CSV table of C-alpha atoms and ligand atoms in Angstrom, one decimal:
chain,number,residue,atom,x,y,z
A,1,UNK,CA,-53.8,4.4,-3.5
A,2,UNK,CA,-51.8,4.1,-6.7
A,3,UNK,CA,-48.0,3.4,-6.8
A,4,UNK,CA,-45.7,3.2,-9.7
A,5,UNK,CA,-42.4,1.3,-9.5
A,6,UNK,CA,-39.9,2.1,-12.2
A,7,UNK,CA,-38.1,-1.3,-12.5
A,8,UNK,CA,-38.2,-4.9,-11.2
A,9,UNK,CA,-36.9,-4.8,-7.7
A,10,UNK,CA,-35.9,-7.6,-5.3
A,11,UNK,CA,-38.9,-9.8,-4.2
A,12,UNK,CA,-38.4,-8.8,-0.6
A,13,UNK,CA,-39.7,-5.3,-1.4
A,14,UNK,CA,-42.6,-6.5,-3.6
A,15,UNK,CA,-43.8,-8.9,-0.9
A,16,UNK,CA,-44.0,-6.1,1.6
A,17,UNK,CA,-46.0,-3.9,-0.7
A,18,UNK,CA,-48.4,-6.6,-1.7
A,19,UNK,CA,-49.0,-7.9,1.9
A,20,UNK,CA,-49.6,-4.3,3.1
A,21,UNK,CA,-52.8,-4.2,1.0
A,22,UNK,CA,-52.8,-0.4,1.0
A,23,UNK,CA,-51.9,0.3,-2.6
A,24,UNK,CA,-52.3,-0.8,-6.2
A,25,UNK,CA,-48.9,-1.3,-7.7
A,26,UNK,CA,-48.0,-0.9,-11.3
A,27,UNK,CA,-44.5,-1.8,-12.3
A,28,UNK,CA,-42.2,-1.3,-15.3
A,29,UNK,CA,-41.6,-5.0,-15.4
A,30,UNK,CA,-38.1,-5.1,-16.8
A,31,UNK,CA,-34.5,-5.1,-15.7
A,32,UNK,CA,-33.8,-2.2,-18.1
A,33,UNK,CA,-34.6,1.4,-17.3
A,34,UNK,CA,-38.1,2.7,-17.9
A,35,UNK,CA,-38.3,4.8,-21.1
A,36,UNK,CA,-39.1,8.4,-20.3
A,37,UNK,CA,-42.6,8.3,-22.0
A,38,UNK,CA,-43.5,5.2,-20.0
A,39,UNK,CA,-42.3,6.8,-16.8
A,40,UNK,CA,-44.5,9.9,-17.4
A,41,UNK,CA,-47.4,7.7,-18.3
A,42,UNK,CA,-46.9,5.3,-15.3
A,43,UNK,CA,-46.6,8.0,-12.7
A,44,UNK,CA,-49.8,9.9,-13.8
A,45,UNK,CA,-52.1,10.2,-10.8
A,46,UNK,CA,-49.8,8.2,-8.5
A,47,UNK,CA,-49.7,8.7,-4.8
A,48,UNK,CA,-46.4,7.0,-4.5
A,49,UNK,CA,-43.3,6.5,-6.7
A,50,UNK,CA,-40.6,4.0,-6.1
A,51,UNK,CA,-37.6,4.9,-8.3
A,52,UNK,CA,-33.9,4.1,-8.9
A,53,UNK,CA,-30.9,6.3,-9.2
A,54,UNK,CA,-31.0,6.0,-13.0
A,55,UNK,CA,-34.4,7.7,-13.1
A,56,UNK,CA,-34.3,11.5,-13.4
A,57,UNK,CA,-37.0,12.8,-11.2
A,58,UNK,CA,-37.5,16.4,-12.3
A,59,UNK,CA,-40.3,18.9,-12.7
A,60,UNK,CA,-41.6,17.1,-15.8
A,61,UNK,CA,-42.1,13.9,-13.8
A,62,UNK,CA,-43.6,15.7,-10.8
A,63,UNK,CA,-46.0,17.5,-13.1
A,64,UNK,CA,-46.9,14.3,-14.8
A,65,UNK,CA,-47.6,12.7,-11.4
A,66,UNK,CA,-49.8,15.6,-10.4
A,67,UNK,CA,-51.2,16.6,-7.0
A,68,UNK,CA,-51.9,13.1,-5.6
A,69,UNK,CA,-48.1,12.5,-5.2
A,70,UNK,CA,-47.3,12.1,-1.5
A,71,UNK,CA,-44.1,10.1,-1.4
A,72,UNK,CA,-41.0,9.3,-3.5
A,73,UNK,CA,-39.0,6.3,-2.3
A,74,UNK,CA,-35.6,5.8,-4.0
A,75,UNK,CA,-33.8,2.5,-3.9
A,76,UNK,CA,-30.5,4.3,-3.2
A,77,UNK,CA,-28.7,6.5,-0.6
A,78,UNK,CA,-27.7,9.0,-3.3
A,79,UNK,CA,-30.4,11.5,-4.2
A,80,UNK,CA,-28.6,13.6,-6.8
A,81,UNK,CA,-31.0,12.2,-9.5
A,82,UNK,CA,-34.0,14.1,-7.9
A,83,UNK,CA,-34.9,17.8,-8.1
A,84,UNK,CA,-35.0,18.3,-4.4
A,85,UNK,CA,-36.1,21.9,-4.5
A,86,UNK,CA,-39.2,21.1,-6.6
A,87,UNK,CA,-40.0,18.1,-4.5
A,88,UNK,CA,-39.9,20.2,-1.3
A,89,UNK,CA,-42.0,22.9,-2.9
A,90,UNK,CA,-44.7,20.4,-3.5
A,91,UNK,CA,-44.6,18.9,0.0
A,92,UNK,CA,-43.7,15.5,-1.2
A,93,UNK,CA,-41.9,13.3,1.3
A,94,UNK,CA,-38.7,11.4,0.2
A,95,UNK,CA,-37.4,8.0,1.5
A,96,UNK,CA,-33.9,6.7,0.8
A,97,UNK,CA,-31.7,3.8,1.8
A,98,UNK,CA,-28.8,4.9,4.0
A,99,UNK,CA,-26.7,2.7,6.3
A,100,UNK,CA,-28.0,-0.7,4.9
A,101,UNK,CA,-25.6,-0.5,2.0
A,102,UNK,CA,-22.6,1.1,3.8
A,103,UNK,CA,-20.7,-2.2,4.5
A,104,UNK,CA,-21.2,-3.6,1.0
A,105,UNK,CA,-20.1,-0.3,-0.6
A,106,UNK,CA,-17.1,0.1,1.7
A,107,UNK,CA,-16.1,-3.5,1.0
A,108,UNK,CA,-16.3,-2.9,-2.8
A,109,UNK,CA,-14.2,0.3,-2.5
A,110,UNK,CA,-11.5,-1.6,-0.7
A,111,UNK,CA,-11.6,-4.4,-3.3
A,112,UNK,CA,-11.4,-1.8,-6.1
A,113,UNK,CA,-8.5,0.0,-4.4
A,114,UNK,CA,-6.5,-3.2,-4.0
A,115,UNK,CA,-7.3,-4.4,-7.5
A,116,UNK,CA,-6.2,-1.1,-9.0
A,117,UNK,CA,-3.1,-0.5,-6.9
A,118,UNK,CA,-1.9,-4.1,-7.3
A,119,UNK,CA,-2.9,-4.3,-10.9
A,120,UNK,CA,-5.1,-7.4,-10.6
A,121,UNK,CA,-7.1,-7.0,-13.9
A,122,UNK,CA,-3.8,-6.6,-15.8
A,123,UNK,CA,-2.4,-9.7,-14.2
A,124,UNK,CA,-5.4,-11.8,-14.9
A,125,UNK,CA,-5.2,-10.8,-18.6
A,126,UNK,CA,-1.5,-11.6,-18.8
A,127,UNK,CA,-2.1,-15.1,-17.4
A,128,UNK,CA,-4.8,-15.8,-20.0
A,129,UNK,CA,-3.0,-14.3,-23.0
A,130,UNK,CA,0.4,-15.9,-22.5
A,131,UNK,CA,2.1,-12.7,-21.4
A,132,UNK,CA,3.3,-14.5,-18.2
A,133,UNK,CA,6.7,-15.7,-19.3
A,134,UNK,CA,8.5,-16.0,-16.0
A,135,UNK,CA,8.8,-14.4,-12.5
A,136,UNK,CA,10.3,-11.0,-13.1
A,137,UNK,CA,11.5,-8.6,-10.4
A,138,UNK,CA,9.7,-5.5,-11.7
A,139,UNK,CA,6.8,-7.0,-13.7
A,140,UNK,CA,3.3,-5.9,-12.6
A,141,UNK,CA,4.6,-4.0,-9.6
A,142,UNK,CA,2.1,-1.7,-7.9
A,143,UNK,CA,1.5,0.2,-4.7
A,144,UNK,CA,0.8,-1.1,-1.2
A,145,UNK,CA,-1.1,0.3,1.7
A,146,UNK,CA,1.4,-0.4,4.4
A,147,UNK,CA,3.0,2.8,5.7
A,148,UNK,CA,0.9,4.9,3.3
A,149,UNK,CA,-1.2,8.0,3.6
A,150,UNK,CA,-4.8,7.6,2.6
A,151,UNK,CA,-7.0,10.6,1.9
A,152,UNK,CA,-10.8,10.2,2.1
A,153,UNK,CA,-12.9,13.0,0.5
A,154,UNK,CA,-16.2,12.9,2.4
A,155,UNK,CA,-15.9,11.0,5.7
A,156,UNK,CA,-19.6,10.2,5.9
A,157,UNK,CA,-21.2,6.8,6.5
A,158,UNK,CA,-19.4,5.1,3.6
A,159,UNK,CA,-16.2,7.1,3.9
A,160,UNK,CA,-15.8,6.2,7.6
A,161,UNK,CA,-16.6,2.5,6.8
A,162,UNK,CA,-13.8,2.6,4.2
A,163,UNK,CA,-11.4,4.2,6.6
A,164,UNK,CA,-12.2,1.6,9.3
A,165,UNK,CA,-11.4,-1.2,6.8
A,166,UNK,CA,-8.2,0.4,5.4
A,167,UNK,CA,-6.5,1.3,8.7
A,168,UNK,CA,-5.7,-2.4,9.6
A,169,UNK,CA,-3.7,-2.6,6.3
A,170,UNK,CA,-1.0,-0.6,8.1
A,171,UNK,CA,-2.1,2.9,6.9
A,172,UNK,CA,0.2,5.4,8.6
A,173,UNK,CA,-1.9,8.6,8.2
A,174,UNK,CA,-5.6,8.9,7.5
A,175,UNK,CA,-6.5,12.3,6.1
A,176,UNK,CA,-10.0,13.5,5.3
A,177,UNK,CA,-11.8,16.5,3.9
A,178,UNK,CA,-15.3,17.7,3.8
A,179,UNK,CA,-17.4,20.6,5.0
A,180,UNK,CA,-16.9,19.9,8.7
A,181,UNK,CA,-14.5,18.0,11.0
A,182,UNK,CA,-16.0,14.8,12.5
A,183,UNK,CA,-15.6,13.8,16.1
A,184,UNK,CA,-16.0,10.1,15.1
A,185,UNK,CA,-12.9,10.4,13.0
A,186,UNK,CA,-10.8,9.8,16.2
A,187,UNK,CA,-11.6,6.1,15.9
A,188,UNK,CA,-9.4,6.0,12.8
A,189,UNK,CA,-7.0,8.7,13.9
A,190,UNK,CA,-8.4,10.8,11.0
A,191,UNK,CA,-6.8,14.2,10.4
A,192,UNK,CA,-9.2,16.9,9.1
A,193,UNK,CA,-7.2,18.8,6.4
A,194,UNK,CA,-7.9,21.2,3.6
A,195,UNK,CA,-8.6,19.5,0.3
A,196,UNK,CA,-5.3,20.7,-1.2
A,197,UNK,CA,-3.3,19.1,1.6
A,198,UNK,CA,-5.2,15.8,1.2
A,199,UNK,CA,-4.6,15.8,-2.5
A,200,UNK,CA,-0.9,16.6,-2.4
A,201,UNK,CA,0.0,14.4,0.6
A,202,UNK,CA,-2.0,11.2,-0.1
A,203,UNK,CA,-0.7,8.0,-1.7
A,204,UNK,CA,-4.4,6.9,-2.1
A,205,UNK,CA,-7.2,9.4,-2.7
A,206,UNK,CA,-10.6,7.9,-2.1
A,207,UNK,CA,-13.7,9.8,-3.1
A,208,UNK,CA,-16.8,9.0,-1.1
A,209,UNK,CA,-18.7,12.3,-0.9
A,210,UNK,CA,-22.2,13.1,-2.1
A,211,UNK,CA,-22.6,14.6,-5.6
A,212,UNK,CA,-23.7,18.2,-5.0
A,213,UNK,CA,-23.2,21.5,-7.0
A,214,UNK,CA,-20.0,22.0,-4.9
A,215,UNK,CA,-18.6,18.5,-5.6
A,216,UNK,CA,-19.5,18.4,-9.3
A,217,UNK,CA,-16.3,18.3,-11.2
A,218,UNK,CA,-14.2,18.6,-8.0
A,219,UNK,CA,-11.6,16.2,-9.3
A,220,UNK,CA,-10.3,18.2,-12.3
A,221,UNK,CA,-7.0,19.1,-14.0
A,222,UNK,CA,-6.0,21.3,-11.1
A,223,UNK,CA,-6.8,18.6,-8.6
A,224,UNK,CA,-4.9,15.8,-10.5
A,225,UNK,CA,-1.9,18.2,-11.0
A,226,UNK,CA,-1.5,18.3,-7.2
A,227,UNK,CA,-1.5,14.6,-6.7
A,228,UNK,CA,1.8,12.6,-6.4
A,229,UNK,CA,2.9,10.8,-9.6
A,230,UNK,CA,2.7,7.6,-7.6
A,231,UNK,CA,-0.8,8.2,-6.3
A,232,UNK,CA,-3.8,6.0,-6.7
A,233,UNK,CA,-7.2,7.6,-7.3
A,234,UNK,CA,-10.5,5.8,-6.4
A,235,UNK,CA,-14.0,7.0,-6.9
A,236,UNK,CA,-17.1,5.1,-5.6
A,237,UNK,CA,-19.4,8.2,-5.1
A,238,UNK,CA,-20.8,9.5,-8.4
A,239,UNK,CA,-19.2,9.9,-11.8
A,240,UNK,CA,-19.9,13.6,-12.1
A,241,UNK,CA,-17.5,14.4,-9.2
A,242,UNK,CA,-14.7,13.7,-11.7
A,243,UNK,CA,-13.8,15.5,-14.9
A,244,UNK,CA,-13.1,12.4,-16.9
A,245,UNK,CA,-11.2,14.2,-19.7
A,246,UNK,CA,-8.9,15.6,-17.1
A,247,UNK,CA,-8.6,12.2,-15.5
A,248,UNK,CA,-7.7,10.6,-18.8
A,249,UNK,CA,-4.9,13.2,-19.3
A,250,UNK,CA,-3.6,12.6,-15.8
A,251,UNK,CA,-3.5,8.9,-16.3
A,252,UNK,CA,-2.1,8.9,-19.8
A,253,UNK,CA,0.6,11.4,-19.1
A,254,UNK,CA,1.8,9.7,-15.9
A,255,UNK,CA,0.6,12.6,-13.7
A,256,UNK,CA,-0.9,10.0,-11.4
A,257,UNK,CA,-0.3,6.3,-11.2
A,258,UNK,CA,-3.7,4.7,-11.7
A,259,UNK,CA,-7.4,5.0,-11.0
A,260,UNK,CA,-10.3,2.8,-10.0
A,261,UNK,CA,-13.8,3.9,-10.8
A,262,UNK,CA,-17.1,2.3,-9.8
A,263,UNK,CA,-19.1,5.2,-11.1
A,264,UNK,CA,-18.8,7.2,-14.4
A,265,UNK,CA,-20.5,9.7,-16.6
A,266,UNK,CA,-22.5,8.5,-18.4
A,267,UNK,CA,-23.5,5.1,-17.1
A,268,UNK,CA,-22.9,2.8,-18.8
A,269,UNK,CA,-19.6,4.2,-20.0
A,270,UNK,CA,-19.5,3.7,-23.8
A,271,UNK,CA,-17.2,0.8,-24.7
A,272,UNK,CA,-15.2,3.1,-27.0
A,273,UNK,CA,-14.5,5.6,-24.2
A,274,UNK,CA,-10.8,6.6,-24.0
A,275,UNK,CA,-10.6,5.7,-20.3
A,276,UNK,CA,-11.2,2.0,-21.3
A,277,UNK,CA,-8.1,2.0,-23.5
A,278,UNK,CA,-5.8,2.6,-20.5
A,279,UNK,CA,-4.2,-0.3,-18.5
A,280,UNK,CA,-3.9,1.9,-15.5
A,281,UNK,CA,-7.7,2.5,-15.2
A,282,UNK,CA,-10.0,0.0,-13.7
A,283,UNK,CA,-13.7,0.6,-14.3
A,284,UNK,CA,-16.5,-1.3,-12.6
A,285,UNK,CA,-20.2,-1.0,-13.6
A,286,UNK,CA,-21.6,0.7,-10.4
A,287,UNK,CA,-21.7,-2.4,-8.2
A,288,UNK,CA,-20.9,-0.8,-4.8
A,289,UNK,CA,-24.0,-2.1,-3.1
A,290,UNK,CA,-24.4,-5.2,-5.2
A,291,UNK,CA,-24.6,-8.1,-2.7
A,292,UNK,CA,-27.7,-10.2,-2.8
A,293,UNK,CA,-28.5,-9.5,0.9
A,294,UNK,CA,-27.9,-5.8,0.6
A,295,UNK,CA,-30.1,-5.3,-2.4
A,296,UNK,CA,-32.8,-7.3,-0.7
A,297,UNK,CA,-32.6,-5.2,2.4
A,298,UNK,CA,-32.6,-2.0,0.3
A,299,UNK,CA,-35.8,-3.2,-1.4
A,300,UNK,CA,-37.4,-3.9,2.0
A,301,UNK,CA,-36.4,-0.4,3.3
A,302,UNK,CA,-37.6,1.3,0.1
A,303,UNK,CA,-41.0,-0.5,0.3
A,304,UNK,CA,-41.4,0.4,4.0
A,305,UNK,CA,-40.5,4.0,3.3
A,306,UNK,CA,-43.1,4.1,0.6
A,307,UNK,CA,-45.8,2.7,2.8
A,308,UNK,CA,-45.1,5.1,5.6
A,309,UNK,CA,-45.3,8.0,3.1
A,310,UNK,CA,-48.6,6.8,1.8
A,311,UNK,CA,-50.0,6.3,5.3
A,312,UNK,CA,-48.6,9.5,6.8
A,313,UNK,CA,-46.6,7.6,9.4
A,314,UNK,CA,-42.9,7.8,10.4
A,315,UNK,CA,-40.6,6.5,7.7
A,316,UNK,CA,-37.7,4.1,8.7
A,317,UNK,CA,-35.4,6.4,6.6
A,318,UNK,CA,-36.8,9.7,5.6
A,319,UNK,CA,-34.6,12.2,3.8
A,320,UNK,CA,-34.8,15.5,5.7
A,321,UNK,CA,-34.1,18.4,3.4
B,401,LIG,P1,-23.2,10.6,3.7
B,401,LIG,O1,-24.2,11.7,3.6
B,401,LIG,O2,-23.1,9.8,5.0
B,401,LIG,O3,-21.8,11.1,3.4
B,401,LIG,C1,-21.6,12.1,2.3
B,401,LIG,C2,-20.3,12.8,2.6
B,401,LIG,O4,-20.2,13.8,1.5
B,401,LIG,C3,-20.4,13.6,3.9
B,401,LIG,O5,-19.3,13.2,4.7
B,401,LIG,C4,-20.1,15.0,3.4
B,401,LIG,O6,-19.2,15.7,4.3
B,401,LIG,C5,-19.5,14.9,2.1
B,401,LIG,N1,-19.6,16.1,1.3
B,401,LIG,C6,-20.7,16.8,1.1
B,401,LIG,N2,-20.4,17.9,0.4
B,401,LIG,C7,-19.0,17.9,0.3
B,401,LIG,C8,-18.1,18.8,-0.2
B,401,LIG,N3,-18.5,20.0,-0.8
B,401,LIG,N4,-16.8,18.5,-0.1
B,401,LIG,C9,-16.4,17.3,0.4
B,401,LIG,N5,-17.3,16.4,1.0
B,401,LIG,C10,-18.6,16.7,0.9
B,401,LIG,O7,-23.5,9.6,2.6
B,401,LIG,P2,-23.0,8.1,2.4
B,401,LIG,O8,-21.7,7.9,2.9
B,401,LIG,O9,-24.1,7.1,2.8
B,401,LIG,O10,-23.0,8.0,0.8
B,401,LIG,C11,-22.1,8.8,0.1
B,401,LIG,C12,-22.3,8.7,-1.4
B,401,LIG,O11,-21.8,7.5,-1.9
B,401,LIG,C13,-23.8,8.8,-1.9
B,401,LIG,O12,-24.3,10.1,-2.0
B,401,LIG,C14,-23.7,8.1,-3.2
B,401,LIG,O13,-23.5,9.0,-4.2
B,401,LIG,C15,-22.5,7.2,-3.2
B,401,LIG,N6,-22.8,5.8,-3.2
B,401,LIG,C16,-22.3,5.0,-4.2
B,401,LIG,C17,-22.5,3.6,-4.2
B,401,LIG,C18,-22.0,2.8,-5.3
B,401,LIG,O14,-22.6,1.8,-5.6
B,401,LIG,N7,-20.8,3.1,-5.8
B,401,LIG,C19,-23.3,3.0,-3.1
B,401,LIG,C20,-23.8,3.9,-2.1
B,401,LIG,C21,-23.5,5.2,-2.2
B,401,LIG,P3,-19.7,16.8,5.3
B,401,LIG,O15,-20.5,16.0,6.3
B,401,LIG,O16,-18.5,17.4,5.9
B,401,LIG,O17,-20.6,17.7,4.6
B,402,LIG,C1,-26.7,4.5,-4.0
B,402,LIG,O1,-27.4,3.9,-3.2
B,402,LIG,O2,-26.6,5.7,-4.1
B,402,LIG,C2,-25.8,3.7,-4.9
B,402,LIG,O3,-25.2,4.4,-5.9
B,402,LIG,C3,-26.3,2.4,-5.3
B,402,LIG,O4,-26.6,1.6,-4.3
């Protein structure tokens, strides 16, 4: 069977595929994204496709693959880059990588929240550029978690892991919103509240929901206008959940205190983007799951999902849709 892999992936995954001896692998042998024409060429006649979140898997790609295609395995937990309705219609199975990246992503979210709220990047720059003249009572002051209210939008696997990590900082109230209340939220004394309540009462708003048609552009002018002027906004889900023009206005006008983003639209964010001119906006290059071990385990899981799809057996992590 023929498999196309859209990028170099960690060796752990490649080893599993080569040792299995059930497929002939061709790979876009680069650390950069596969050009669209090469993707369409590479996938032609494939039985399996191993892709990344930066590959748009739409009707054109599915058509280019043709009727052999049995399985798509994405090296991500997010699946907003794939045309799920079309995939379902064609009876193609989908594997993804939930759980194995939850700890790494939650850890990065906490790091980003603290870096943003306590202004670490600004401080590092001041030390290097001579702006550090002396100890000053109000210089580089920020916001602390102790006694605060934290609101998590999307208390799923990662949202819950973020909440578990934040509670021991002395968070007083943990609010969350989503489509349904979660019984497991009791562990963090989570209060299920309407989105408006979360937005207006939280000192820290953390976005960890999936990108769907309902969450696209959820954090817009109206949303930011309800936040406290002292509130910190953090997004480690997907860039398109945020209207970035509205975020820029909220940050530059003092409507909200600061923002930390691990995800943007587009990715990479152009270096001349207005958000990058702001001291109160910390932008990271989508590194939520970027630990060596997590990426290795993601590659193993993606390879095993692919093999199971090729061989019509149970997948370790099949997306049910
Ligand atoms: P889960 O499926 O466990 O959680 C997704 C959450 O999104 C659920 O709690 C769900 O709430 C919530 N959600 C869905 N629709 C809405 C809505 N309309 N309003 C509010 N909340 C909603 O996924 P994970 O926690 O594993 O991952 C979440 C996302 O994080 C991924 O989809 C991906 O985009 C992103 N991610 C980013 C990473 C990074 O590197 N920055 C790394 C890994 C993931 P409910 O159950 O109530 O519907
Ligand atoms: C995902 O898995 O969806 C992340 O964005 C990258 O790990």
